[in-house]
PDB file of C-alpha atoms in Angstrom:
ATOM      1  CA  MET A  28      41.922 -75.130  38.873  1.00 71.00           C
ATOM      2  CA  ARG A  29      45.376 -76.413  37.635  1.00 83.00           C
ATOM      3  CA  HIS A  30      45.879 -79.074  35.004  1.00 85.00           C
ATOM      4  CA  LEU A  31      48.554 -82.195  34.651  1.00 90.00           C
ATOM      5  CA  GLU A  32      48.686 -83.341  31.198  1.00 88.00           C
ATOM      6  CA  PHE A  33      50.013 -86.822  30.021  1.00 90.00           C
ATOM      7  CA  ASP A  34      50.667 -88.822  27.215  1.00 87.00           C
ATOM      8  CA  GLY A  35      47.584 -91.004  26.411  1.00 88.00           C
ATOM      9  CA  ARG A  36      49.849 -94.442  27.123  1.00 90.00           C
ATOM     10  CA  TYR A  37      49.611 -93.322  30.919  1.00 94.00           C
ATOM     11  CA  ALA A  38      45.993 -93.243  31.420  1.00 93.00           C
ATOM     12  CA  GLU A  39      46.160 -96.740  32.986  1.00 94.00           C
ATOM     13  CA  ALA A  40      48.985 -96.642  35.084  1.00 96.00           C
ATOM     14  CA  ILE A  41      47.509 -93.337  36.795  1.00 97.00           C
ATOM     15  CA  LEU A  42      43.640 -94.799  37.052  1.00 95.00           C
ATOM     16  CA  SER A  43      45.320 -97.853  38.852  1.00 95.00           C
ATOM     17  CA  GLY A  44      47.293 -96.204  40.838  1.00 95.00           C
ATOM     18  CA  ARG A  45      50.855 -97.371  39.747  1.00 96.00           C
ATOM     19  CA  LYS A  46      51.664 -94.048  38.419  1.00 97.00           C
ATOM     20  CA  ARG A  47      51.463 -91.218  41.235  1.00 98.00           C
ATOM     21  CA  ALA A  48      53.967 -89.312  40.170  1.00 98.00           C
ATOM     22  CA  THR A  49      55.308 -87.395  37.202  1.00 97.00           C
ATOM     23  CA  VAL A  50      59.027 -86.047  36.534  1.00 97.00           C
ATOM     24  CA  ARG A  51      58.860 -82.835  34.612  1.00 95.00           C
ATOM     25  CA  LEU A  52      61.853 -81.206  33.238  1.00 94.00           C
ATOM     26  CA  GLY A  53      62.277 -77.343  32.743  1.00 88.00           C
ATOM     27  CA  ARG A  54      60.631 -74.640  34.616  1.00 87.00           C
ATOM     28  CA  LYS A  55      59.074 -74.929  37.821  1.00 89.00           C
ATOM     29  CA  PRO A  56      55.843 -75.970  37.783  1.00 89.00           C
ATOM     30  CA  ASN A  57      53.137 -73.583  39.830  1.00 89.00           C
ATOM     31  CA  LEU A  58      51.806 -76.264  41.835  1.00 94.00           C
ATOM     32  CA  LYS A  59      52.440 -77.126  45.781  1.00 95.00           C
ATOM     33  CA  PRO A  60      50.983 -79.716  48.204  1.00 97.00           C
ATOM     34  CA  CYS A  61      47.137 -79.777  48.437  1.00 97.00           C
ATOM     35  CA  ASP A  62      46.733 -78.329  44.905  1.00 95.00           C
ATOM     36  CA  GLU A  63      43.688 -79.820  43.618  1.00 93.00           C
ATOM     37  CA  VAL A  64      44.513 -80.445  39.707  1.00 93.00           C
ATOM     38  CA  LEU A  65      42.604 -82.235  36.557  1.00 89.00           C
ATOM     39  CA  ILE A  66      44.556 -85.303  35.330  1.00 93.00           C
ATOM     40  CA  HIS A  67      44.427 -85.457  31.584  1.00 89.00           C
ATOM     41  CA  SER A  68      45.472 -87.889  29.388  1.00 87.00           C
ATOM     42  CA  GLY A  69      45.823 -88.470  25.472  1.00 81.00           C
ATOM     43  CA  GLY A  70      43.144 -85.503  25.258  1.00 76.00           C
ATOM     44  CA  TYR A  71      40.813 -86.704  27.948  1.00 82.00           C
ATOM     45  CA  ALA A  72      40.291 -85.075  31.553  1.00 84.00           C
ATOM     46  CA  ILE A  73      40.245 -88.846  33.591  1.00 91.00           C
ATOM     47  CA  GLY A  74      40.181 -87.898  37.151  1.00 92.00           C
ATOM     48  CA  LYS A  75      41.306 -85.235  39.756  1.00 93.00           C
ATOM     49  CA  ALA A  76      44.187 -85.480  41.793  1.00 97.00           C
ATOM     50  CA  VAL A  77      45.790 -83.655  44.826  1.00 98.00           C
ATOM     51  CA  ILE A  78      49.463 -82.692  45.019  1.00 98.00           C
ATOM     52  CA  GLU A  79      51.095 -84.293  47.744  1.00 98.00           C
ATOM     53  CA  ARG A  80      54.458 -82.716  47.162  1.00 97.00           C
ATOM     54  CA  VAL A  81      56.891 -80.940  44.622  1.00 97.00           C
ATOM     55  CA  GLU A  82      60.449 -81.691  44.809  1.00 97.00           C
ATOM     56  CA  SER A  83      63.203 -80.095  42.378  1.00 97.00           C
ATOM     57  CA  LYS A  84      66.445 -82.048  41.625  1.00 97.00           C
ATOM     58  CA  THR A  85      68.768 -82.815  38.522  1.00 97.00           C
ATOM     59  CA  VAL A  86      68.215 -85.680  36.680  1.00 98.00           C
ATOM     60  CA  GLY A  87      71.588 -87.107  37.926  1.00 98.00           C
ATOM     61  CA  GLU A  88      69.811 -87.114  41.154  1.00 98.00           C
ATOM     62  CA  LEU A  89      66.412 -88.877  40.101  1.00 98.00           C
ATOM     63  CA  THR A  90      66.462 -92.221  42.055  1.00 98.00           C
ATOM     64  CA  ASP A  91      64.677 -95.567  41.867  1.00 98.00           C
ATOM     65  CA  GLU A  92      62.173 -94.463  44.276  1.00 98.00           C
ATOM     66  CA  ASP A  93      60.948 -91.601  41.778  1.00 98.00           C
ATOM     67  CA  ALA A  94      61.114 -94.047  38.986  1.00 98.00           C
ATOM     68  CA  PHE A  95      58.459 -96.563  41.023  1.00 98.00           C
ATOM     69  CA  LEU A  96      56.163 -93.526  41.806  1.00 98.00           C
ATOM     70  CA  ASP A  97      56.426 -92.397  38.214  1.00 97.00           C
ATOM     71  CA  GLY A  98      55.105 -95.865  37.415  1.00 96.00           C
ATOM     72  CA  PHE A  99      58.712 -96.805  35.736  1.00 97.00           C
ATOM     73  CA  SER A 100      60.844-100.068  37.024  1.00 97.00           C
ATOM     74  CA  SER A 101      63.982 -98.590  37.219  1.00 97.00           C
ATOM     75  CA  ARG A 102      65.564 -95.148  37.297  1.00 97.00           C
ATOM     76  CA  GLU A 103      67.171 -96.113  33.751  1.00 97.00           C
ATOM     77  CA  GLU A 104      63.922 -96.846  32.247  1.00 97.00           C
ATOM     78  CA  LEU A 105      62.638 -93.442  33.812  1.00 97.00           C
ATOM     79  CA  ILE A 106      65.156 -91.595  31.740  1.00 97.00           C
ATOM     80  CA  ARG A 107      64.825 -93.200  28.894  1.00 95.00           C
ATOM     81  CA  ALA A 108      61.139 -92.295  28.931  1.00 94.00           C
ATOM     82  CA  LEU A 109      62.105 -88.527  29.808  1.00 95.00           C
ATOM     83  CA  LYS A 110      64.647 -88.461  26.558  1.00 93.00           C
ATOM     84  CA  SER A 111      61.384 -89.809  24.357  1.00 89.00           C
ATOM     85  CA  HIS A 112      59.724 -86.813  25.794  1.00 86.00           C
ATOM     86  CA  TYR A 113      62.081 -83.980  26.012  1.00 88.00           C
ATOM     87  CA  LYS A 114      64.753 -82.785  23.261  1.00 83.00           C
ATOM     88  CA  TYR A 115      67.513 -82.428  25.583  1.00 90.00           C
ATOM     89  CA  VAL A 116      67.955 -84.411  28.649  1.00 95.00           C
ATOM     90  CA  ASN A 117      71.581 -84.497  30.553  1.00 96.00           C
ATOM     91  CA  ASP A 118      72.629 -85.460  34.368  1.00 96.00           C
ATOM     92  CA  ASP A 119      72.186 -81.699  34.961  1.00 96.00           C
ATOM     93  CA  SER A 120      68.931 -80.988  33.442  1.00 96.00           C
ATOM     94  CA  THR A 121      66.725 -79.721  36.101  1.00 96.00           C
ATOM     95  CA  ALA A 122      63.895 -81.801  37.212  1.00 97.00           C
ATOM     96  CA  HIS A 123      60.888 -81.588  39.482  1.00 97.00           C
ATOM     97  CA  VAL A 124      58.954 -84.867  40.672  1.00 98.00           C
ATOM     98  CA  ILE A 125      55.564 -84.069  41.222  1.00 98.00           C
ATOM     99  CA  VAL A 126      53.703 -86.502  43.619  1.00 98.00           C
ATOM    100  CA  PHE A 127      49.992 -86.679  43.398  1.00 98.00           C
ATOM    101  CA  ARG A 128      47.265 -88.878  44.821  1.00 97.00           C
ATOM    102  CA  LEU A 129      44.020 -89.758  42.401  1.00 97.00           C
ATOM    103  CA  VAL A 130      41.032 -88.434  44.581  1.00 97.00           C
ATOM    104  CA  GLU A 131      38.462 -88.895  41.720  1.00 93.00           C
ATOM    105  CA  ARG A 132      38.116 -90.992  38.699  1.00 92.00           C
ATOM    106  CA  PHE A 133      35.787 -89.777  35.749  1.00 87.00           C
ATOM    107  CA  GLU A 134      33.561 -92.647  35.104  1.00 82.00           C
ATOM    108  CA  LYS A 135      33.187 -91.565  31.455  1.00 76.00           C
ATOM    109  CA  PRO A 136      36.571 -89.510  30.344  1.00 67.00           C
ATOM    110  CA  VAL A 137      35.976 -86.048  29.258  1.00 67.00           C
ATOM    111  CA  MET A 138      37.330 -84.044  26.120  1.00 65.00           C
ATOM    112  CA  SER A 139      40.431 -81.991  27.675  1.00 64.00           C
ATOM    113  CA  SER A 140      39.141 -78.831  25.810  1.00 56.00           C
ATOM    114  CA  ASP A 141      35.735 -79.031  27.601  1.00 56.00           C
ATOM    115  CA  TYR A 142      37.890 -77.799  30.518  1.00 63.00           C
ATOM    116  CA  ALA A 143      40.849 -75.515  29.323  1.00 66.00           C
ATOM    117  CA  TYR A 144      39.701 -71.878  28.402  1.00 75.00           C
ATOM    118  CA  GLU A 145      36.456 -72.192  30.023  1.00 71.00           C
ATOM    119  CA  GLY A 146      35.145 -74.569  26.973  1.00 69.00           C
ATOM    120  CA  ASN A 147      36.518 -72.374  24.605  1.00 76.00           C
ATOM    121  CA  LEU A 148      38.551 -74.355  21.709  1.00 79.00           C
ATOM    122  CA  PRO A 149      42.383 -73.189  21.718  1.00 87.00           C
ATOM    123  CA  VAL A 150      42.184 -72.748  17.855  1.00 88.00           C
ATOM    124  CA  GLU A 151      39.228 -70.556  17.904  1.00 89.00           C
ATOM    125  CA  ILE A 152      40.686 -68.453  20.805  1.00 93.00           C
ATOM    126  CA  ALA A 153      43.984 -67.997  18.822  1.00 95.00           C
ATOM    127  CA  GLU A 154      41.926 -67.048  15.744  1.00 95.00           C
ATOM    128  CA  LYS A 155      39.888 -64.552  17.184  1.00 96.00           C
ATOM    129  CA  ALA A 156      42.882 -62.993  19.404  1.00 97.00           C
ATOM    130  CA  LEU A 157      44.733 -62.610  16.090  1.00 97.00           C
ATOM    131  CA  GLU A 158      41.916 -60.987  14.434  1.00 96.00           C
ATOM    132  CA  HIS A 159      40.606 -58.681  17.337  1.00 96.00           C
ATOM    133  CA  LEU A 160      43.607 -58.119  19.699  1.00 96.00           C
ATOM    134  CA  ASP A 161      46.628 -55.994  19.841  1.00 95.00           C
ATOM    135  CA  LEU A 162      48.781 -58.768  20.760  1.00 96.00           C
ATOM    136  CA  SER A 163      52.377 -58.436  22.261  1.00 96.00           C
ATOM    137  CA  GLU A 164      54.682 -59.330  19.129  1.00 96.00           C
ATOM    138  CA  GLU A 165      55.828 -62.647  21.441  1.00 96.00           C
ATOM    139  CA  ASP A 166      52.139 -63.901  21.642  1.00 96.00           C
ATOM    140  CA  ARG A 167      51.463 -63.290  18.166  1.00 96.00           C
ATOM    141  CA  LYS A 168      54.341 -65.107  17.014  1.00 96.00           C
ATOM    142  CA  LEU A 169      53.388 -68.044  19.372  1.00 96.00           C
ATOM    143  CA  LEU A 170      49.656 -67.787  18.278  1.00 96.00           C
ATOM    144  CA  GLU A 171      50.573 -67.986  14.610  1.00 96.00           C
ATOM    145  CA  LEU A 172      52.771 -71.146  15.122  1.00 95.00           C
ATOM    146  CA  PHE A 173      50.116 -72.491  17.391  1.00 93.00           C
ATOM    147  CA  LEU A 174      47.755 -72.421  14.134  1.00 94.00           C
ATOM    148  CA  ARG A 175      50.333 -73.315  11.454  1.00 93.00           C
ATOM    149  CA  ALA A 176      51.542 -76.476  13.427  1.00 91.00           C
ATOM    150  CA  GLY A 177      48.141 -77.224  14.053  1.00 85.00           C
ATOM    151  CA  SER A 178      48.729 -78.503  17.318  1.00 82.00           C
ATOM    152  CA  LEU A 179      50.260 -77.593  21.020  1.00 83.00           C
ATOM    153  CA  ARG A 180      52.392 -80.494  20.815  1.00 83.00           C
ATOM    154  CA  LYS A 181      53.614 -79.859  17.595  1.00 88.00           C
ATOM    155  CA  ALA A 182      54.218 -76.229  18.241  1.00 91.00           C
ATOM    156  CA  ALA A 183      55.936 -76.902  21.453  1.00 89.00           C
ATOM    157  CA  HIS A 184      58.512 -79.079  19.555  1.00 88.00           C
ATOM    158  CA  ARG A 185      59.227 -76.309  17.043  1.00 92.00           C
ATOM    159  CA  LEU A 186      60.203 -73.936  20.028  1.00 93.00           C
ATOM    160  CA  GLY A 187      62.574 -76.705  21.031  1.00 90.00           C
ATOM    161  CA  GLY A 188      60.498 -79.371  22.987  1.00 85.00           C
ATOM    162  CA  MET A 189      57.263 -80.523  24.933  1.00 79.00           C
ATOM    163  CA  ASP A 190      58.930 -78.506  28.080  1.00 81.00           C
ATOM    164  CA  LYS A 191      58.034 -75.346  26.077  1.00 87.00           C
ATOM    165  CA  ARG A 192      54.229 -75.935  26.054  1.00 85.00           C
ATOM    166  CA  TYR A 193      53.745 -73.542  28.763  1.00 85.00           C
ATOM    167  CA  LEU A 194      54.871 -70.437  26.516  1.00 92.00           C
ATOM    168  CA  ILE A 195      51.679 -71.118  24.070  1.00 92.00           C
ATOM    169  CA  ARG A 196      49.368 -72.175  27.127  1.00 88.00           C
ATOM    170  CA  ASP A 197      50.352 -68.733  28.736  1.00 89.00           C
ATOM    171  CA  ALA A 198      49.581 -66.981  25.414  1.00 94.00           C
ATOM    172  CA  LEU A 199      46.231 -68.297  24.987  1.00 93.00           C
ATOM    173  CA  ARG A 200      45.404 -67.615  28.475  1.00 87.00           C
ATOM    174  CA  ARG A 201      46.065 -63.704  28.154  1.00 93.00           C
ATOM    175  CA  ALA A 202      44.161 -63.737  24.967  1.00 95.00           C
ATOM    176  CA  TYR A 203      41.299 -65.753  26.191  1.00 92.00           C
ATOM    177  CA  GLU A 204      41.181 -63.410  29.332  1.00 89.00           C
ATOM    178  CA  GLU A 205      41.357 -60.333  26.945  1.00 94.00           C
ATOM    179  CA  LEU A 206      38.776 -61.531  24.431  1.00 95.00           C
ATOM    180  CA  LYS A 207      36.565 -62.142  27.604  1.00 90.00           C
ATOM    181  CA  LYS A 208      36.778 -58.578  28.905  1.00 93.00           C
ATOM    182  CA  ARG A 209      36.079 -57.343  25.441  1.00 93.00           C
ATOM    183  CA  GLY A 210      33.017 -59.386  24.990  1.00 93.00           C
ATOM    184  CA  ILE A 211      34.367 -61.403  22.330  1.00 94.00           C
ATOM    185  CA  MET A 212      34.144 -64.816  23.870  1.00 91.00           C
ATOM    186  CA  GLY A 213      33.190 -66.132  27.258  1.00 84.00           C
ATOM    187  CA  PRO A 214      32.661 -68.973  29.126  1.00 74.00           C
ATOM    188  CA  LYS A 215      30.851 -72.236  27.091  1.00 66.00           C
ATOM    189  CA  VAL A 216      30.877 -74.798  30.303  1.00 52.00           C
TER     190      VAL A 216
END
């Protein structure tokens, strides 16, 4: 199952239905209509949603409608929020509007780490991978940066912005799959 992660300040808007979309900059998300995703906010899985559509455009093409779907009162407010999340934002930046429909609210939020990597903590994966695997130079550097920074968010900022989180997540996924193949780690959930 795919995951959509949000800052903790958006949880209430998502759960109330006021926020039914997210605008992400950079690389196109690997999502398509009908995909089911876990919604995370503030480090907790808060529910499940179904992707209704994914539309790519530039920041300059974003509309008030995009902003309303994303829980903002205007296009200008949306762009201010984007600038608070991403290091570089201009009218030519590539934006992806991901519209979703919440289909299940979790009665009790669940720690996000219980879902990612089959219940294994990213720190444990990085440490075991660096100790036991012959990693590519790029993956080794990404995992070392993640451990030094102390969080995915801080490591992504050091790489140039939140839109770089996928680099670390992908390295963690590759490492976890290899650790599983070798019997060093396995599912906890």
